[in-house]
Amino acid sequence: MQIQVRINEEGALRNQRFAFTDRFTLVSELLQNARRAGATSIAIDHDAQTRTLTVRDNGRGIDDFQKLLTFNESGWDEPTCDAENPFGVGFSKCLYASSRCIVRSRGLCADFDTAAALARTPIDVIELAEAPSEGTQIELHGVDLPDLASRIAMLCAGFPVLVYFNGKALDRPHAPEH
């Protein structure tokens, strides 16, 4: 008899939601992705009443939208992979933390129901008539982050990129420049 390593794909998709420490990991993962994309500024807008979170950055954008939905394959360039060993699961937190996700980058847009995405329903990526020339915008609906306004300063205290929250620049007293 022989055995080998196998992956239960359905189980992996179902249980990935428990791989993160808490609900605020979503914000940390999106910040980290923007930093890795070379962003020098990140704007986070959150409306607790409508349960909407939008993260915009001025980084280089997304080369391949498929990488967003390919688990355990980061899509980052070789120097980033060598320096940081990204796991390729950060964006997946969006799928588990929201009901709808809209990603805009490099003139393209994917707007999808996250439950359908996890059920492996194909998602259209469309060209936008008018699109920003740089960066990425991720808009999440149905996000439950009721205490984000009181926690965001702590999440960004040492972050190396300028972060705005609901229009105000956050103090980052432990950032490298300080």
PDB file of C-alpha atoms in Angstrom:
ATOM      1  CA  MET A   1       0.000   0.000   0.000  1.00  0.00           C
ATOM      2  CA  GLN A   2       1.185   3.512  -0.768  1.00  0.00           C
ATOM      3  CA  ILE A   3      -0.094   6.883   0.348  1.00  0.00           C
ATOM      4  CA  GLN A   4       0.619  10.390  -0.854  1.00  0.00           C
ATOM      5  CA  VAL A   5      -0.171  13.989  -0.035  1.00  0.00           C
ATOM      6  CA  ARG A   6      -3.493  15.106  -1.487  1.00  0.00           C
ATOM      7  CA  ILE A   7      -5.562  18.208  -1.221  1.00  0.00           C
ATOM      8  CA  ASN A   8      -9.284  18.200  -0.584  1.00  0.00           C
ATOM      9  CA  GLU A   9     -10.104  21.292  -2.642  1.00  0.00           C
ATOM     10  CA  GLU A  10     -13.673  21.667  -1.352  1.00  0.00           C
ATOM     11  CA  GLY A  11     -12.459  21.379   2.242  1.00  0.00           C
ATOM     12  CA  ALA A  12      -9.679  23.878   1.614  1.00  0.00           C
ATOM     13  CA  LEU A  13     -12.105  26.409   0.152  1.00  0.00           C
ATOM     14  CA  ARG A  14     -14.598  25.856   2.969  1.00  0.00           C
ATOM     15  CA  ASN A  15     -12.059  26.083   5.804  1.00  0.00           C
ATOM     16  CA  GLN A  16      -9.849  28.902   4.504  1.00  0.00           C
ATOM     17  CA  ARG A  17     -12.173  31.374   6.245  1.00  0.00           C
ATOM     18  CA  PHE A  18     -10.680  30.219   9.559  1.00  0.00           C
ATOM     19  CA  ALA A  19      -7.054  30.738   8.508  1.00  0.00           C
ATOM     20  CA  PHE A  20      -6.943  34.373   9.633  1.00  0.00           C
ATOM     21  CA  THR A  21      -6.582  35.622  13.183  1.00  0.00           C
ATOM     22  CA  ASP A  22      -9.502  38.060  13.237  1.00  0.00           C
ATOM     23  CA  ARG A  23     -11.814  40.119  11.040  1.00  0.00           C
ATOM     24  CA  PHE A  24      -9.335  43.021  10.898  1.00  0.00           C
ATOM     25  CA  THR A  25      -6.775  40.843   9.112  1.00  0.00           C
ATOM     26  CA  LEU A  26      -8.748  41.774   5.999  1.00  0.00           C
ATOM     27  CA  VAL A  27      -7.522  45.368   6.257  1.00  0.00           C
ATOM     28  CA  SER A  28      -3.942  44.323   7.031  1.00  0.00           C
ATOM     29  CA  GLU A  29      -3.863  42.030   3.987  1.00  0.00           C
ATOM     30  CA  LEU A  30      -5.175  44.733   1.659  1.00  0.00           C
ATOM     31  CA  LEU A  31      -2.648  47.240   3.045  1.00  0.00           C
ATOM     32  CA  GLN A  32       0.169  44.747   2.568  1.00  0.00           C
ATOM     33  CA  ASN A  33      -0.886  44.071  -1.037  1.00  0.00           C
ATOM     34  CA  ALA A  34      -0.909  47.809  -1.809  1.00  0.00           C
ATOM     35  CA  ARG A  35       2.556  48.207  -0.280  1.00  0.00           C
ATOM     36  CA  ARG A  36       3.899  45.285  -2.306  1.00  0.00           C
ATOM     37  CA  ALA A  37       2.462  46.909  -5.454  1.00  0.00           C
ATOM     38  CA  GLY A  38       4.610  49.979  -4.783  1.00  0.00           C
ATOM     39  CA  ALA A  39       1.884  52.265  -3.472  1.00  0.00           C
ATOM     40  CA  THR A  40       3.028  55.475  -1.790  1.00  0.00           C
ATOM     41  CA  SER A  41      -0.485  56.345  -0.637  1.00  0.00           C
ATOM     42  CA  ILE A  42      -3.463  54.228   0.407  1.00  0.00           C
ATOM     43  CA  ALA A  43      -6.978  55.503   1.096  1.00  0.00           C
ATOM     44  CA  ILE A  44      -9.376  53.437   3.167  1.00  0.00           C
ATOM     45  CA  ASP A  45     -13.014  54.443   3.360  1.00  0.00           C
ATOM     46  CA  HIS A  46     -15.344  52.590   5.670  1.00  0.00           C
ATOM     47  CA  ASP A  47     -19.026  53.058   6.328  1.00  0.00           C
ATOM     48  CA  ALA A  48     -20.120  50.873   9.233  1.00  0.00           C
ATOM     49  CA  GLN A  49     -23.820  51.546   8.543  1.00  0.00           C
ATOM     50  CA  THR A  50     -23.763  50.371   4.922  1.00  0.00           C
ATOM     51  CA  ARG A  51     -21.036  47.808   5.765  1.00  0.00           C
ATOM     52  CA  THR A  52     -18.881  48.986   2.865  1.00  0.00           C
ATOM     53  CA  LEU A  53     -15.081  49.074   2.781  1.00  0.00           C
ATOM     54  CA  THR A  54     -13.127  50.639  -0.070  1.00  0.00           C
ATOM     55  CA  VAL A  55      -9.339  50.515  -0.361  1.00  0.00           C
ATOM     56  CA  ARG A  56      -7.627  52.581  -3.080  1.00  0.00           C
ATOM     57  CA  ASP A  57      -3.919  52.758  -3.745  1.00  0.00           C
ATOM     58  CA  ASN A  58      -1.597  54.379  -6.262  1.00  0.00           C
ATOM     59  CA  GLY A  59       0.539  51.291  -6.856  1.00  0.00           C
ATOM     60  CA  ARG A  60       1.292  49.582 -10.164  1.00  0.00           C
ATOM     61  CA  GLY A  61      -2.026  47.739 -10.349  1.00  0.00           C
ATOM     62  CA  ILE A  62      -2.971  44.125 -10.946  1.00  0.00           C
ATOM     63  CA  ASP A  63      -1.210  42.309 -13.787  1.00  0.00           C
ATOM     64  CA  ASP A  64      -3.439  39.235 -13.801  1.00  0.00           C
ATOM     65  CA  PHE A  65      -6.899  39.215 -12.214  1.00  0.00           C
ATOM     66  CA  GLN A  66      -6.882  35.402 -12.147  1.00  0.00           C
ATOM     67  CA  LYS A  67      -4.121  35.542  -9.506  1.00  0.00           C
ATOM     68  CA  LEU A  68      -6.618  37.162  -7.113  1.00  0.00           C
ATOM     69  CA  LEU A  69      -8.688  33.987  -7.107  1.00  0.00           C
ATOM     70  CA  THR A  70      -5.898  31.426  -7.334  1.00  0.00           C
ATOM     71  CA  PHE A  71      -5.162  30.218  -3.822  1.00  0.00           C
ATOM     72  CA  ASN A  72      -1.533  29.651  -2.817  1.00  0.00           C
ATOM     73  CA  GLU A  73      -0.138  31.424  -5.874  1.00  0.00           C
ATOM     74  CA  SER A  74       0.737  34.992  -5.063  1.00  0.00           C
ATOM     75  CA  GLY A  75       1.366  36.505  -8.476  1.00  0.00           C
ATOM     76  CA  TRP A  76       4.052  38.799  -7.087  1.00  0.00           C
ATOM     77  CA  ASP A  77       7.292  39.321  -8.985  1.00  0.00           C
ATOM     78  CA  GLU A  78      10.404  37.300  -8.192  1.00  0.00           C
ATOM     79  CA  PRO A  79      12.141  39.950  -6.019  1.00  0.00           C
ATOM     80  CA  THR A  80       8.999  40.321  -3.862  1.00  0.00           C
ATOM     81  CA  CYS A  81       8.650  36.558  -3.555  1.00  0.00           C
ATOM     82  CA  ASP A  82      12.331  36.201  -2.616  1.00  0.00           C
ATOM     83  CA  ALA A  83      12.149  38.975  -0.014  1.00  0.00           C
ATOM     84  CA  GLU A  84       8.756  38.285   1.550  1.00  0.00           C
ATOM     85  CA  ASN A  85       7.636  34.730   0.745  1.00  0.00           C
ATOM     86  CA  PRO A  86       3.994  35.703   0.118  1.00  0.00           C
ATOM     87  CA  PHE A  87       1.547  32.842   0.664  1.00  0.00           C
ATOM     88  CA  GLY A  88      -0.971  33.768  -2.009  1.00  0.00           C
ATOM     89  CA  VAL A  89      -3.981  33.712   0.308  1.00  0.00           C
ATOM     90  CA  GLY A  90      -4.321  37.336   1.467  1.00  0.00           C
ATOM     91  CA  PHE A  91      -6.912  38.464  -1.064  1.00  0.00           C
ATOM     92  CA  SER A  92      -9.002  35.383  -0.272  1.00  0.00           C
ATOM     93  CA  LYS A  93      -9.958  37.087   2.996  1.00  0.00           C
ATOM     94  CA  CYS A  94     -12.136  39.386   0.843  1.00  0.00           C
ATOM     95  CA  LEU A  95     -14.121  36.362  -0.300  1.00  0.00           C
ATOM     96  CA  TYR A  96     -14.907  35.294   3.247  1.00  0.00           C
ATOM     97  CA  ALA A  97     -15.394  38.739   4.796  1.00  0.00           C
ATOM     98  CA  SER A  98     -17.803  40.261   2.277  1.00  0.00           C
ATOM     99  CA  SER A  99     -20.824  39.411   0.174  1.00  0.00           C
ATOM    100  CA  ARG A 100     -19.808  41.384  -2.920  1.00  0.00           C
ATOM    101  CA  CYS A 101     -16.400  42.403  -4.228  1.00  0.00           C
ATOM    102  CA  ILE A 102     -15.573  44.931  -6.931  1.00  0.00           C
ATOM    103  CA  VAL A 103     -11.954  45.168  -8.099  1.00  0.00           C
ATOM    104  CA  ARG A 104     -10.819  47.893 -10.499  1.00  0.00           C
ATOM    105  CA  SER A 105      -7.280  48.104 -11.833  1.00  0.00           C
ATOM    106  CA  ARG A 106      -5.507  48.939 -15.087  1.00  0.00           C
ATOM    107  CA  GLY A 107      -8.735  49.637 -16.958  1.00  0.00           C
ATOM    108  CA  LEU A 108     -10.347  46.346 -15.920  1.00  0.00           C
ATOM    109  CA  CYS A 109     -13.104  45.502 -13.460  1.00  0.00           C
ATOM    110  CA  ALA A 110     -14.378  42.345 -11.791  1.00  0.00           C
ATOM    111  CA  ASP A 111     -17.655  42.704  -9.877  1.00  0.00           C
ATOM    112  CA  PHE A 112     -18.819  39.489  -8.219  1.00  0.00           C
ATOM    113  CA  ASP A 113     -20.812  37.807  -5.505  1.00  0.00           C
ATOM    114  CA  THR A 114     -18.290  36.199  -3.150  1.00  0.00           C
ATOM    115  CA  ALA A 115     -20.399  33.099  -2.421  1.00  0.00           C
ATOM    116  CA  ALA A 116     -20.648  32.491  -6.166  1.00  0.00           C
ATOM    117  CA  ALA A 117     -16.886  32.951  -6.503  1.00  0.00           C
ATOM    118  CA  LEU A 118     -16.266  30.377  -3.760  1.00  0.00           C
ATOM    119  CA  ALA A 119     -18.636  28.033  -5.599  1.00  0.00           C
ATOM    120  CA  ARG A 120     -16.274  28.467  -8.570  1.00  0.00           C
ATOM    121  CA  THR A 121     -18.733  30.323 -10.760  1.00  0.00           C
ATOM    122  CA  PRO A 122     -16.832  32.001 -13.621  1.00  0.00           C
ATOM    123  CA  ILE A 123     -16.428  35.749 -13.178  1.00  0.00           C
ATOM    124  CA  ASP A 124     -16.311  38.221 -16.045  1.00  0.00           C
ATOM    125  CA  VAL A 125     -13.487  40.745 -16.101  1.00  0.00           C
ATOM    126  CA  ILE A 126     -14.613  43.669 -18.214  1.00  0.00           C
ATOM    127  CA  GLU A 127     -12.874  46.675 -19.692  1.00  0.00           C
ATOM    128  CA  LEU A 128     -13.835  50.019 -18.199  1.00  0.00           C
ATOM    129  CA  ALA A 129     -14.648  52.959 -20.470  1.00  0.00           C
ATOM    130  CA  GLU A 130     -13.055  55.365 -18.011  1.00  0.00           C
ATOM    131  CA  ALA A 131     -10.402  54.071 -15.689  1.00  0.00           C
ATOM    132  CA  PRO A 132      -7.726  55.548 -13.461  1.00  0.00           C
ATOM    133  CA  SER A 133      -4.239  55.344 -14.920  1.00  0.00           C
ATOM    134  CA  GLU A 134      -2.695  53.888 -11.786  1.00  0.00           C
ATOM    135  CA  GLY A 135      -3.412  51.812  -8.767  1.00  0.00           C
ATOM    136  CA  THR A 136      -6.130  49.501  -7.632  1.00  0.00           C
ATOM    137  CA  GLN A 137      -9.498  49.981  -5.981  1.00  0.00           C
ATOM    138  CA  ILE A 138     -11.152  47.197  -4.019  1.00  0.00           C
ATOM    139  CA  GLU A 139     -14.718  47.788  -2.870  1.00  0.00           C
ATOM    140  CA  LEU A 140     -16.264  45.300  -0.482  1.00  0.00           C
ATOM    141  CA  HIS A 141     -19.934  45.123   0.484  1.00  0.00           C
ATOM    142  CA  GLY A 142     -21.406  43.301   3.463  1.00  0.00           C
ATOM    143  CA  VAL A 143     -18.246  43.714   5.548  1.00  0.00           C
ATOM    144  CA  ASP A 144     -18.655  43.463   9.320  1.00  0.00           C
ATOM    145  CA  LEU A 145     -15.976  45.744  10.819  1.00  0.00           C
ATOM    146  CA  PRO A 146     -17.924  47.708  13.452  1.00  0.00           C
ATOM    147  CA  ASP A 147     -14.847  48.822  15.428  1.00  0.00           C
ATOM    148  CA  LEU A 148     -12.571  49.651  12.498  1.00  0.00           C
ATOM    149  CA  ALA A 149     -12.608  53.400  13.206  1.00  0.00           C
ATOM    150  CA  SER A 150     -11.202  52.779  16.694  1.00  0.00           C
ATOM    151  CA  ARG A 151      -8.706  50.102  15.563  1.00  0.00           C
ATOM    152  CA  ILE A 152      -7.313  51.497  12.318  1.00  0.00           C
ATOM    153  CA  ALA A 153      -4.701  53.720  13.999  1.00  0.00           C
ATOM    154  CA  MET A 154      -3.233  50.716  15.789  1.00  0.00           C
ATOM    155  CA  LEU A 155      -3.240  48.644  12.592  1.00  0.00           C
ATOM    156  CA  CYS A 156      -1.265  51.352  10.766  1.00  0.00           C
ATOM    157  CA  ALA A 157       0.996  52.628  13.572  1.00  0.00           C
ATOM    158  CA  GLY A 158       4.126  51.131  12.025  1.00  0.00           C
ATOM    159  CA  PHE A 159       3.013  50.876   8.418  1.00  0.00           C
ATOM    160  CA  PRO A 160       5.634  52.230   5.979  1.00  0.00           C
ATOM    161  CA  VAL A 161       3.130  53.794   3.531  1.00  0.00           C
ATOM    162  CA  LEU A 162       0.975  56.889   4.052  1.00  0.00           C
ATOM    163  CA  VAL A 163      -2.596  55.785   4.898  1.00  0.00           C
ATOM    164  CA  TYR A 164      -5.766  57.863   4.883  1.00  0.00           C
ATOM    165  CA  PHE A 165      -8.845  56.696   6.734  1.00  0.00           C
ATOM    166  CA  ASN A 166     -12.155  58.285   5.766  1.00  0.00           C
ATOM    167  CA  GLY A 167     -10.247  61.237   4.323  1.00  0.00           C
ATOM    168  CA  LYS A 168      -7.825  61.858   7.198  1.00  0.00           C
ATOM    169  CA  ALA A 169      -4.139  60.976   7.171  1.00  0.00           C
ATOM    170  CA  LEU A 170      -3.324  58.547   9.970  1.00  0.00           C
ATOM    171  CA  ASP A 171      -0.470  59.154  12.369  1.00  0.00           C
ATOM    172  CA  ARG A 172       2.057  56.382  11.978  1.00  0.00           C
ATOM    173  CA  PRO A 173       4.406  56.956  14.935  1.00  0.00           C
ATOM    174  CA  HIS A 174       6.252  53.650  14.473  1.00  0.00           C
ATOM    175  CA  ALA A 175       6.664  53.908  10.677  1.00  0.00           C
ATOM    176  CA  PRO A 176      10.274  53.608   9.420  1.00  0.00           C
ATOM    177  CA  GLU A 177      10.562  57.350   8.736  1.00  0.00           C
ATOM    178  CA  HIS A 178       9.923  58.064  12.427  1.00  0.00           C
TER     179      HIS A 178
END
